[in-house]
């Protein structure tokens, strides 16, 4: 009996030692994400729909004696970059029922159970039920905002009251960067009302915005947030109203006189000072809507914030026939692009706008960089400018070379499942072992370029985390298999990718994913007067905030996922979504450069020495996409003159006067 007790003691001692090493140093067994999730998920080899499952793999040995997850290895370990295989791109539906059953098989739930759950057809009655649930979710949040918060910017759904800028603490950027005292949630939700076919409420909301919202405010806001949430929504709603086809039902407004377009222009003019007095052309991160750039403003900005303005500014320029807004936004993109690493082609996440010095050298796909890549591609889709596509292709190649870790293809080969990590922009070396929830947008972007197989794999990674917690933690440590930052503010990125992957594959799996997300939101975030931020994804405690993107994006993508017959899918018009989920029709009107006819042949030179043409001080024309009539904007609607101030500002920026 003594020797048995001794053996048992040694075993317990060894297990205890492993546990201590795991907790303290991360050196114990089962550290890689290739091991199974402890809660019913396993990231094993993906199985093709017509082939047997590959055996689950542990650490794969690598040249030089390296072992462990390939995510921890520097890029190029093993096969050289020149030997990288291009991932096989499947036809829609290639990753079928058996594939998903195997991905989601866990310790206590075999593949058969998941195959049974996810592989069957999604009944039309269930789809209609989920569509109505998504619509009801939006209506509940929207109605409570209108009842308890309007005209303030956001709804506090727990205490049923409104929230505006934090006047008492200007340093509270989490609030003040977003809230401008301009009824943000109502403005941001306009096109969601149209997409859901609620013409009466859309018309009512538009009139309310026209009659009550003003940008002549002593509010300091982030240029990026004001652009994507407010400017983008005004432009989207304007296009919906003036669309001669009216695919969503009668969304026209009686006696509508382009007021939303005028408001968009007024806001953009108030944002223009951010582009002045900056040596690089990269804008200041914040402006006061009444007075311009604050005297104590920060000279540091993130790449996404400065480089993700081109879609909204470009649309405004092309609708007005005024190149100013597109010019300054495009100049910022090029300035950032020219600061990328010569060795890796990567960009950092924080830059000094005066010196061009990279303050933050982390390169990844999440916060600080995400929408920069997104808008390189979407700008090309909208405007057809070849240089945007060239920049995106080069950026995507650098991402694949230095950020992507794991096996070469989703469904074949050895090694760990693909993952995109955070690296040093100059060396490509791993900087940390976490990813953030904003990165979940990337599978949707990959769908747009046709890299569907890699999108499927990456989406499965984020969905597995959602399944574990019922939400996506803001930051997740893939080495420790635990959240680093525990809150979930109702973000839409995973829903967006789910919607786009369903459109690409028509695999009912994504309808089940959407249903899981809907049910989680209803179970954990619904409170008395709306939907609340999850403060802690494990204990499910909540915070009293419902950000505007919940109505403009999260609810919209969930609704469209289940509304197969929505005009977005049936109208014959191609639509694209901005980074804030605002819908924009892709048509030839936005591929024209209407200001060319106003340009003189005599101009200056830009910083690269290329000839630039400057408009003569003609009155600007409004180009209405639904008719051939050209109208001259009413200058009385603006606080600044329309005729010559734009080009004067540009001339000052480039030192011509």
CSV table of N, CA and C in Angstrom, one decimal, residues 94-226:
chain,number,residue,atom,x,y,z
A,94,UNK,N,-18.5,24.2,-50.7
A,94,UNK,CA,-17.6,23.1,-50.6
A,94,UNK,C,-17.4,22.7,-49.2
A,95,UNK,N,-17.3,23.6,-48.3
A,95,UNK,CA,-17.2,23.3,-46.9
A,95,UNK,C,-18.6,23.0,-46.3
A,96,UNK,N,-19.0,21.8,-46.5
A,96,UNK,CA,-20.4,21.4,-46.3
A,96,UNK,C,-20.6,20.9,-44.9
A,97,UNK,N,-21.7,20.1,-44.7
A,97,UNK,CA,-22.2,19.7,-43.4
A,97,UNK,C,-21.1,18.9,-42.6
A,98,UNK,N,-20.5,17.9,-43.3
A,98,UNK,CA,-19.5,17.2,-42.5
A,98,UNK,C,-18.3,18.0,-42.1
A,99,UNK,N,-17.9,19.0,-42.9
A,99,UNK,CA,-16.9,19.9,-42.6
A,99,UNK,C,-17.2,20.6,-41.2
A,100,UNK,N,-18.4,21.2,-41.2
A,100,UNK,CA,-18.7,22.0,-40.0
A,100,UNK,C,-19.0,21.1,-38.8
A,101,UNK,N,-19.5,19.9,-39.0
A,101,UNK,CA,-19.7,19.0,-37.9
A,101,UNK,C,-18.3,18.7,-37.2
A,102,UNK,N,-17.3,18.5,-38.1
A,102,UNK,CA,-16.0,18.2,-37.5
A,102,UNK,C,-15.3,19.4,-36.8
A,103,UNK,N,-15.5,20.5,-37.4
A,103,UNK,CA,-14.9,21.7,-36.8
A,103,UNK,C,-15.4,21.9,-35.4
A,104,UNK,N,-16.7,21.7,-35.2
A,104,UNK,CA,-17.4,22.1,-33.9
A,104,UNK,C,-17.5,20.9,-33.0
A,105,UNK,N,-17.0,19.7,-33.4
A,105,UNK,CA,-17.0,18.6,-32.5
A,105,UNK,C,-16.2,18.8,-31.3
A,106,UNK,N,-16.7,18.4,-30.1
A,106,UNK,CA,-15.9,18.7,-28.9
A,106,UNK,C,-15.8,17.4,-28.0
A,107,UNK,N,-15.3,17.6,-26.8
A,107,UNK,CA,-15.0,16.5,-26.0
A,107,UNK,C,-16.3,15.7,-25.7
A,108,UNK,N,-17.4,16.4,-25.4
A,108,UNK,CA,-18.6,15.7,-24.9
A,108,UNK,C,-19.6,15.6,-26.1
A,109,UNK,N,-19.3,16.3,-27.2
A,109,UNK,CA,-20.3,16.2,-28.3
A,109,UNK,C,-19.5,15.8,-29.5
A,110,UNK,N,-19.9,14.6,-30.0
A,110,UNK,CA,-19.2,14.1,-31.2
A,110,UNK,C,-19.6,14.8,-32.4
A,111,UNK,N,-18.9,14.6,-33.6
A,111,UNK,CA,-19.2,15.2,-34.8
A,111,UNK,C,-20.7,15.0,-35.3
A,112,UNK,N,-21.2,13.8,-35.0
A,112,UNK,CA,-22.6,13.4,-35.4
A,112,UNK,C,-23.6,14.4,-34.9
A,113,UNK,N,-23.5,14.8,-33.7
A,113,UNK,CA,-24.4,15.8,-33.1
A,113,UNK,C,-24.4,17.1,-33.8
A,114,UNK,N,-23.2,17.6,-34.1
A,114,UNK,CA,-23.1,18.9,-34.8
A,114,UNK,C,-23.5,18.8,-36.2
A,115,UNK,N,-23.2,17.6,-36.8
A,115,UNK,CA,-23.6,17.5,-38.2
A,115,UNK,C,-25.1,17.5,-38.3
A,116,UNK,N,-25.8,16.8,-37.3
A,116,UNK,CA,-27.2,16.8,-37.3
A,116,UNK,C,-27.8,18.2,-37.1
A,117,UNK,N,-27.1,19.0,-36.2
A,117,UNK,CA,-27.6,20.3,-35.9
A,117,UNK,C,-27.4,21.3,-37.1
A,118,UNK,N,-26.3,21.3,-37.7
A,118,UNK,CA,-25.9,22.3,-38.6
A,118,UNK,C,-26.1,22.0,-40.1
A,119,UNK,N,-26.2,20.7,-40.4
A,119,UNK,CA,-26.2,20.4,-41.8
A,119,UNK,C,-27.6,20.4,-42.5
A,120,UNK,N,-28.6,20.3,-41.7
A,120,UNK,CA,-29.9,20.2,-42.3
A,120,UNK,C,-30.4,21.5,-42.8
A,121,UNK,N,-31.3,21.5,-43.7
A,121,UNK,CA,-31.9,22.8,-44.3
A,121,UNK,C,-32.5,23.6,-43.2
A,122,UNK,N,-32.3,24.9,-43.3
A,122,UNK,CA,-32.9,25.8,-42.3
A,122,UNK,C,-34.4,26.1,-42.7
A,123,UNK,N,-35.4,25.6,-42.0
A,123,UNK,CA,-36.7,25.6,-42.5
A,123,UNK,C,-37.2,27.1,-42.7
A,124,UNK,N,-38.0,27.3,-43.8
A,124,UNK,CA,-38.5,28.7,-44.0
A,124,UNK,C,-39.2,29.3,-42.9
A,125,UNK,N,-39.9,28.5,-42.1
A,125,UNK,CA,-40.6,29.1,-41.0
A,125,UNK,C,-39.7,29.6,-39.9
A,126,UNK,N,-38.6,28.8,-39.7
A,126,UNK,CA,-37.6,29.2,-38.7
A,126,UNK,C,-36.8,30.5,-39.2
A,127,UNK,N,-36.6,30.5,-40.5
A,127,UNK,CA,-35.9,31.7,-41.0
A,127,UNK,C,-36.8,32.9,-40.8
A,128,UNK,N,-38.1,32.8,-41.1
A,128,UNK,CA,-39.0,33.9,-40.9
A,128,UNK,C,-39.1,34.3,-39.4
A,129,UNK,N,-39.0,33.4,-38.6
A,129,UNK,CA,-39.0,33.7,-37.1
A,129,UNK,C,-37.8,34.4,-36.7
A,130,UNK,N,-36.6,34.0,-37.2
A,130,UNK,CA,-35.4,34.7,-36.9
A,130,UNK,C,-35.4,36.1,-37.5
A,131,UNK,N,-35.9,36.3,-38.7
A,131,UNK,CA,-36.0,37.6,-39.3
A,131,UNK,C,-36.8,38.5,-38.5
A,132,UNK,N,-38.0,38.0,-38.0
A,132,UNK,CA,-38.9,38.8,-37.2
A,132,UNK,C,-38.2,39.1,-35.9
A,133,UNK,N,-37.4,38.2,-35.3
A,133,UNK,CA,-36.8,38.4,-34.1
A,133,UNK,C,-35.7,39.5,-34.2
A,134,UNK,N,-35.0,39.5,-35.4
A,134,UNK,CA,-34.0,40.6,-35.6
A,134,UNK,C,-34.7,41.9,-35.8
A,135,UNK,N,-35.8,41.9,-36.5
A,135,UNK,CA,-36.5,43.2,-36.7
A,135,UNK,C,-37.0,43.7,-35.3
A,136,UNK,N,-37.6,42.7,-34.5
A,136,UNK,CA,-38.1,43.1,-33.2
A,136,UNK,C,-37.0,43.6,-32.3
A,137,UNK,N,-35.8,43.1,-32.4
A,137,UNK,CA,-34.6,43.6,-31.6
A,137,UNK,C,-34.3,45.0,-32.0
A,138,UNK,N,-34.3,45.3,-33.3
A,138,UNK,CA,-34.1,46.7,-33.7
A,138,UNK,C,-35.2,47.6,-33.2
A,139,UNK,N,-36.4,47.2,-33.4
A,139,UNK,CA,-37.6,48.1,-33.0
A,139,UNK,C,-37.6,48.3,-31.5
A,140,UNK,N,-37.2,47.3,-30.7
A,140,UNK,CA,-37.2,47.5,-29.3
A,140,UNK,C,-36.1,48.5,-28.9
A,141,UNK,N,-34.9,48.4,-29.5
A,141,UNK,CA,-33.9,49.4,-29.2
A,141,UNK,C,-34.2,50.8,-29.7
A,142,UNK,N,-34.7,50.8,-30.9
A,142,UNK,CA,-35.0,52.1,-31.6
A,142,UNK,C,-36.2,52.8,-30.9
A,143,UNK,N,-37.2,52.1,-30.6
A,143,UNK,CA,-38.4,52.8,-29.9
A,143,UNK,C,-38.0,53.3,-28.5
A,144,UNK,N,-37.2,52.5,-27.8
A,144,UNK,CA,-36.8,53.0,-26.5
A,144,UNK,C,-35.9,54.2,-26.6
A,145,UNK,N,-35.0,54.2,-27.6
A,145,UNK,CA,-34.2,55.4,-27.8
A,145,UNK,C,-35.0,56.6,-28.0
A,146,UNK,N,-36.0,56.5,-28.9
A,146,UNK,CA,-36.9,57.6,-29.2
A,146,UNK,C,-37.7,58.0,-28.0
A,147,UNK,N,-38.1,57.1,-27.2
A,147,UNK,CA,-39.0,57.4,-26.1
A,147,UNK,C,-38.2,58.0,-24.9
A,148,UNK,N,-37.0,57.5,-24.7
A,148,UNK,CA,-36.3,57.9,-23.4
A,148,UNK,C,-35.0,58.7,-23.7
A,149,UNK,N,-34.5,58.7,-24.9
A,149,UNK,CA,-33.2,59.3,-25.1
A,149,UNK,C,-33.2,60.5,-26.1
A,150,UNK,N,-33.9,60.4,-27.2
A,150,UNK,CA,-33.9,61.5,-28.2
A,150,UNK,C,-34.3,62.8,-27.5
A,151,UNK,N,-33.6,63.9,-27.8
A,151,UNK,CA,-32.6,64.1,-28.9
A,151,UNK,C,-31.1,63.9,-28.5
A,152,UNK,N,-30.9,63.2,-27.3
A,152,UNK,CA,-29.5,63.0,-26.9
A,152,UNK,C,-28.9,61.9,-27.8
A,153,UNK,N,-27.6,61.7,-27.7
A,153,UNK,CA,-26.9,60.8,-28.7
A,153,UNK,C,-27.2,59.3,-28.5
A,154,UNK,N,-27.2,58.9,-27.3
A,154,UNK,CA,-27.3,57.4,-27.1
A,154,UNK,C,-28.3,57.1,-26.0
A,155,UNK,N,-28.7,55.9,-25.9
A,155,UNK,CA,-29.6,55.4,-24.9
A,155,UNK,C,-28.8,54.7,-23.8
A,156,UNK,N,-29.1,55.0,-22.6
A,156,UNK,CA,-28.7,54.2,-21.5
A,156,UNK,C,-29.9,53.2,-21.2
A,157,UNK,N,-29.8,52.0,-21.7
A,157,UNK,CA,-30.9,51.1,-21.7
A,157,UNK,C,-31.3,50.5,-20.3
A,158,UNK,N,-30.4,50.6,-19.3
A,158,UNK,CA,-30.8,50.0,-18.0
A,158,UNK,C,-31.6,51.0,-17.2
A,159,UNK,N,-31.1,52.3,-17.3
A,159,UNK,CA,-31.8,53.3,-16.5
A,159,UNK,C,-32.8,54.1,-17.4
A,160,UNK,N,-33.0,53.7,-18.6
A,160,UNK,CA,-34.0,54.3,-19.5
A,160,UNK,C,-33.9,55.9,-19.6
A,161,UNK,N,-32.7,56.3,-20.0
A,161,UNK,CA,-32.5,57.7,-20.2
A,161,UNK,C,-31.4,58.0,-21.2
A,162,UNK,N,-31.3,59.2,-21.6
A,162,UNK,CA,-30.3,59.5,-22.7
A,162,UNK,C,-28.9,59.8,-22.2
A,163,UNK,N,-28.0,59.8,-23.1
A,163,UNK,CA,-26.6,60.1,-22.8
A,163,UNK,C,-26.1,61.0,-23.9
A,164,UNK,N,-25.4,62.1,-23.5
A,164,UNK,CA,-24.7,63.0,-24.4
A,164,UNK,C,-23.2,63.1,-24.1
A,165,UNK,N,-22.5,64.0,-24.6
A,165,UNK,CA,-21.1,64.2,-24.4
A,165,UNK,C,-20.8,64.4,-22.9
A,166,UNK,N,-19.7,64.0,-22.4
A,166,UNK,CA,-19.3,64.2,-21.0
A,166,UNK,C,-18.7,65.5,-20.9
A,167,UNK,N,-19.5,66.6,-20.6
A,167,UNK,CA,-19.0,67.9,-20.5
A,167,UNK,C,-18.1,68.1,-19.3
A,168,UNK,N,-18.3,67.3,-18.3
A,168,UNK,CA,-17.5,67.5,-17.0
A,168,UNK,C,-16.1,66.9,-17.1
A,169,UNK,N,-15.9,66.0,-18.1
A,169,UNK,CA,-14.6,65.4,-18.2
A,169,UNK,C,-14.2,65.3,-19.7
A,170,UNK,N,-13.6,66.4,-20.3
A,170,UNK,CA,-13.3,66.4,-21.7
A,170,UNK,C,-12.3,65.2,-22.1
A,171,UNK,N,-11.6,64.7,-21.1
A,171,UNK,CA,-10.7,63.6,-21.4
A,171,UNK,C,-11.3,62.3,-21.5
A,172,UNK,N,-12.6,62.2,-21.3
A,172,UNK,CA,-13.4,60.9,-21.4
A,172,UNK,C,-13.6,60.6,-22.9
A,173,UNK,N,-12.6,60.2,-23.6
A,173,UNK,CA,-12.6,60.1,-25.0
A,173,UNK,C,-13.5,58.9,-25.4
A,174,UNK,N,-13.7,57.9,-24.6
A,174,UNK,CA,-14.6,56.8,-24.9
A,174,UNK,C,-16.0,57.3,-25.2
A,175,UNK,N,-16.4,58.4,-24.6
A,175,UNK,CA,-17.7,59.0,-24.8
A,175,UNK,C,-17.6,60.2,-25.8
A,176,UNK,N,-16.7,61.1,-25.5
A,176,UNK,CA,-16.6,62.3,-26.3
A,176,UNK,C,-16.2,62.2,-27.7
A,177,UNK,N,-15.4,61.2,-28.0
A,177,UNK,CA,-15.0,60.9,-29.4
A,177,UNK,C,-16.2,60.6,-30.3
A,178,UNK,N,-17.2,60.0,-29.7
A,178,UNK,CA,-18.3,59.5,-30.5
A,178,UNK,C,-19.6,60.5,-30.4
A,179,UNK,N,-19.8,61.0,-29.2
A,179,UNK,CA,-21.1,61.7,-29.0
A,179,UNK,C,-20.8,63.2,-29.3
A,180,UNK,N,-21.6,63.8,-30.2
A,180,UNK,CA,-21.4,65.2,-30.6
A,180,UNK,C,-22.6,66.0,-30.3
A,181,UNK,N,-23.6,65.5,-29.5
A,181,UNK,CA,-24.8,66.3,-29.3
A,181,UNK,C,-25.6,66.6,-30.5
A,182,UNK,N,-25.7,65.5,-31.4
A,182,UNK,CA,-26.4,65.7,-32.7
A,182,UNK,C,-27.3,64.4,-32.9
A,183,UNK,N,-27.9,63.9,-31.9
A,183,UNK,CA,-28.9,62.8,-32.0
A,183,UNK,C,-28.3,61.7,-32.8
A,184,UNK,N,-27.1,61.2,-32.3
A,184,UNK,CA,-26.3,60.3,-33.1
A,184,UNK,C,-27.1,59.0,-33.4
A,185,UNK,N,-27.8,58.4,-32.5
A,185,UNK,CA,-28.4,57.1,-32.7
A,185,UNK,C,-29.5,57.2,-33.8
A,186,UNK,N,-30.3,58.3,-33.8
A,186,UNK,CA,-31.3,58.4,-34.8
A,186,UNK,C,-30.7,58.6,-36.1
A,187,UNK,N,-29.7,59.4,-36.3
A,187,UNK,CA,-29.0,59.6,-37.6
A,187,UNK,C,-28.4,58.3,-38.1
A,188,UNK,N,-27.7,57.6,-37.2
A,188,UNK,CA,-27.0,56.4,-37.6
A,188,UNK,C,-28.0,55.3,-38.0
A,189,UNK,N,-29.2,55.3,-37.6
A,189,UNK,CA,-30.2,54.3,-37.8
A,189,UNK,C,-31.0,54.5,-39.1
A,190,UNK,N,-30.9,55.6,-39.8
A,190,UNK,CA,-31.8,56.0,-40.8
A,190,UNK,C,-31.9,54.9,-41.9
A,191,UNK,N,-30.8,54.4,-42.4
A,191,UNK,CA,-30.9,53.5,-43.6
A,191,UNK,C,-31.3,52.1,-43.1
A,192,UNK,N,-31.2,51.8,-41.8
A,192,UNK,CA,-31.7,50.5,-41.3
A,192,UNK,C,-33.2,50.5,-41.4
A,193,UNK,N,-33.8,51.6,-41.1
A,193,UNK,CA,-35.3,51.7,-41.2
A,193,UNK,C,-35.7,51.4,-42.6
A,194,UNK,N,-35.0,52.0,-43.6
A,194,UNK,CA,-35.3,51.7,-45.0
A,194,UNK,C,-35.1,50.3,-45.4
A,195,UNK,N,-34.0,49.7,-45.0
A,195,UNK,CA,-33.7,48.3,-45.4
A,195,UNK,C,-34.7,47.4,-44.8
A,196,UNK,N,-35.3,47.7,-43.7
A,196,UNK,CA,-36.4,46.9,-43.1
A,196,UNK,C,-37.7,47.2,-43.7
A,197,UNK,N,-37.8,48.1,-44.6
A,197,UNK,CA,-39.0,48.5,-45.3
A,197,UNK,C,-40.0,49.3,-44.5
A,198,UNK,N,-39.6,50.0,-43.5
A,198,UNK,CA,-40.5,50.8,-42.6
A,198,UNK,C,-40.5,52.2,-43.2
A,199,UNK,N,-41.2,52.4,-44.3
A,199,UNK,CA,-41.2,53.7,-45.0
A,199,UNK,C,-41.8,54.8,-44.1
A,200,UNK,N,-42.8,54.6,-43.4
A,200,UNK,CA,-43.4,55.6,-42.6
A,200,UNK,C,-42.5,56.1,-41.5
A,201,UNK,N,-41.8,55.2,-40.8
A,201,UNK,CA,-40.9,55.6,-39.8
A,201,UNK,C,-39.6,56.3,-40.4
A,202,UNK,N,-39.2,55.7,-41.5
A,202,UNK,CA,-38.0,56.3,-42.2
A,202,UNK,C,-38.3,57.8,-42.6
A,203,UNK,N,-39.5,58.0,-43.2
A,203,UNK,CA,-39.9,59.4,-43.6
A,203,UNK,C,-40.0,60.3,-42.4
A,204,UNK,N,-40.6,59.8,-41.3
A,204,UNK,CA,-40.7,60.5,-40.0
A,204,UNK,C,-39.3,60.9,-39.5
A,205,UNK,N,-38.4,59.9,-39.5
A,205,UNK,CA,-37.1,60.1,-38.9
A,205,UNK,C,-36.3,61.1,-39.7
A,206,UNK,N,-36.4,61.0,-41.0
A,206,UNK,CA,-35.6,61.9,-41.9
A,206,UNK,C,-36.1,63.4,-41.6
A,207,UNK,N,-37.4,63.6,-41.6
A,207,UNK,CA,-37.9,64.9,-41.3
A,207,UNK,C,-37.5,65.4,-39.9
A,208,UNK,N,-37.4,64.5,-39.0
A,208,UNK,CA,-37.0,64.9,-37.6
A,208,UNK,C,-35.5,65.3,-37.7
A,209,UNK,N,-34.7,64.6,-38.4
A,209,UNK,CA,-33.3,64.9,-38.5
A,209,UNK,C,-33.1,66.3,-39.2
A,210,UNK,N,-33.9,66.5,-40.3
A,210,UNK,CA,-33.8,67.8,-41.0
A,210,UNK,C,-34.2,68.9,-40.1
A,211,UNK,N,-35.2,68.7,-39.3
A,211,UNK,CA,-35.8,69.9,-38.5
A,211,UNK,C,-35.1,70.1,-37.2
A,212,UNK,N,-34.4,69.1,-36.7
A,212,UNK,CA,-33.8,69.2,-35.3
A,212,UNK,C,-32.3,69.1,-35.2
A,213,UNK,N,-31.7,68.5,-36.1
A,213,UNK,CA,-30.2,68.2,-36.0
A,213,UNK,C,-29.4,69.4,-36.6
A,214,UNK,N,-28.5,69.8,-35.8
A,214,UNK,CA,-27.5,70.9,-36.3
A,214,UNK,C,-26.1,70.5,-35.9
A,215,UNK,N,-25.2,70.9,-36.8
A,215,UNK,CA,-23.8,70.6,-36.5
A,215,UNK,C,-23.0,71.9,-36.0
A,216,UNK,N,-23.8,73.0,-35.8
A,216,UNK,CA,-23.2,74.2,-35.2
A,216,UNK,C,-23.2,74.1,-33.7
A,217,UNK,N,-22.3,73.2,-33.3
A,217,UNK,CA,-22.2,72.8,-31.9
A,217,UNK,C,-20.8,73.0,-31.3
A,218,UNK,N,-20.7,73.3,-30.1
A,218,UNK,CA,-19.4,73.4,-29.4
A,218,UNK,C,-19.1,72.0,-28.9
A,219,UNK,N,-18.9,71.1,-29.9
A,219,UNK,CA,-18.6,69.7,-29.5
A,219,UNK,C,-17.3,69.3,-30.2
A,220,UNK,N,-16.4,68.7,-29.5
A,220,UNK,CA,-15.1,68.2,-30.0
A,220,UNK,C,-15.3,66.7,-30.2
A,221,UNK,N,-15.2,66.3,-31.5
A,221,UNK,CA,-15.5,64.9,-31.9
A,221,UNK,C,-14.3,64.3,-32.7
A,222,UNK,N,-14.3,63.0,-32.7
A,222,UNK,CA,-13.3,62.3,-33.5
A,222,UNK,C,-13.7,62.4,-35.0
A,223,UNK,N,-12.8,62.8,-35.8
A,223,UNK,CA,-13.1,63.0,-37.3
A,223,UNK,C,-13.6,61.6,-37.9
A,224,UNK,N,-12.9,60.6,-37.5
A,224,UNK,CA,-13.3,59.2,-38.0
A,224,UNK,C,-14.7,58.8,-37.6
A,225,UNK,N,-15.0,59.0,-36.3
A,225,UNK,CA,-16.4,58.5,-35.9
A,225,UNK,C,-17.5,59.4,-36.5
A,226,UNK,N,-17.2,60.7,-36.5
A,226,UNK,CA,-18.2,61.6,-37.1
A,226,UNK,C,-18.4,61.3,-38.6
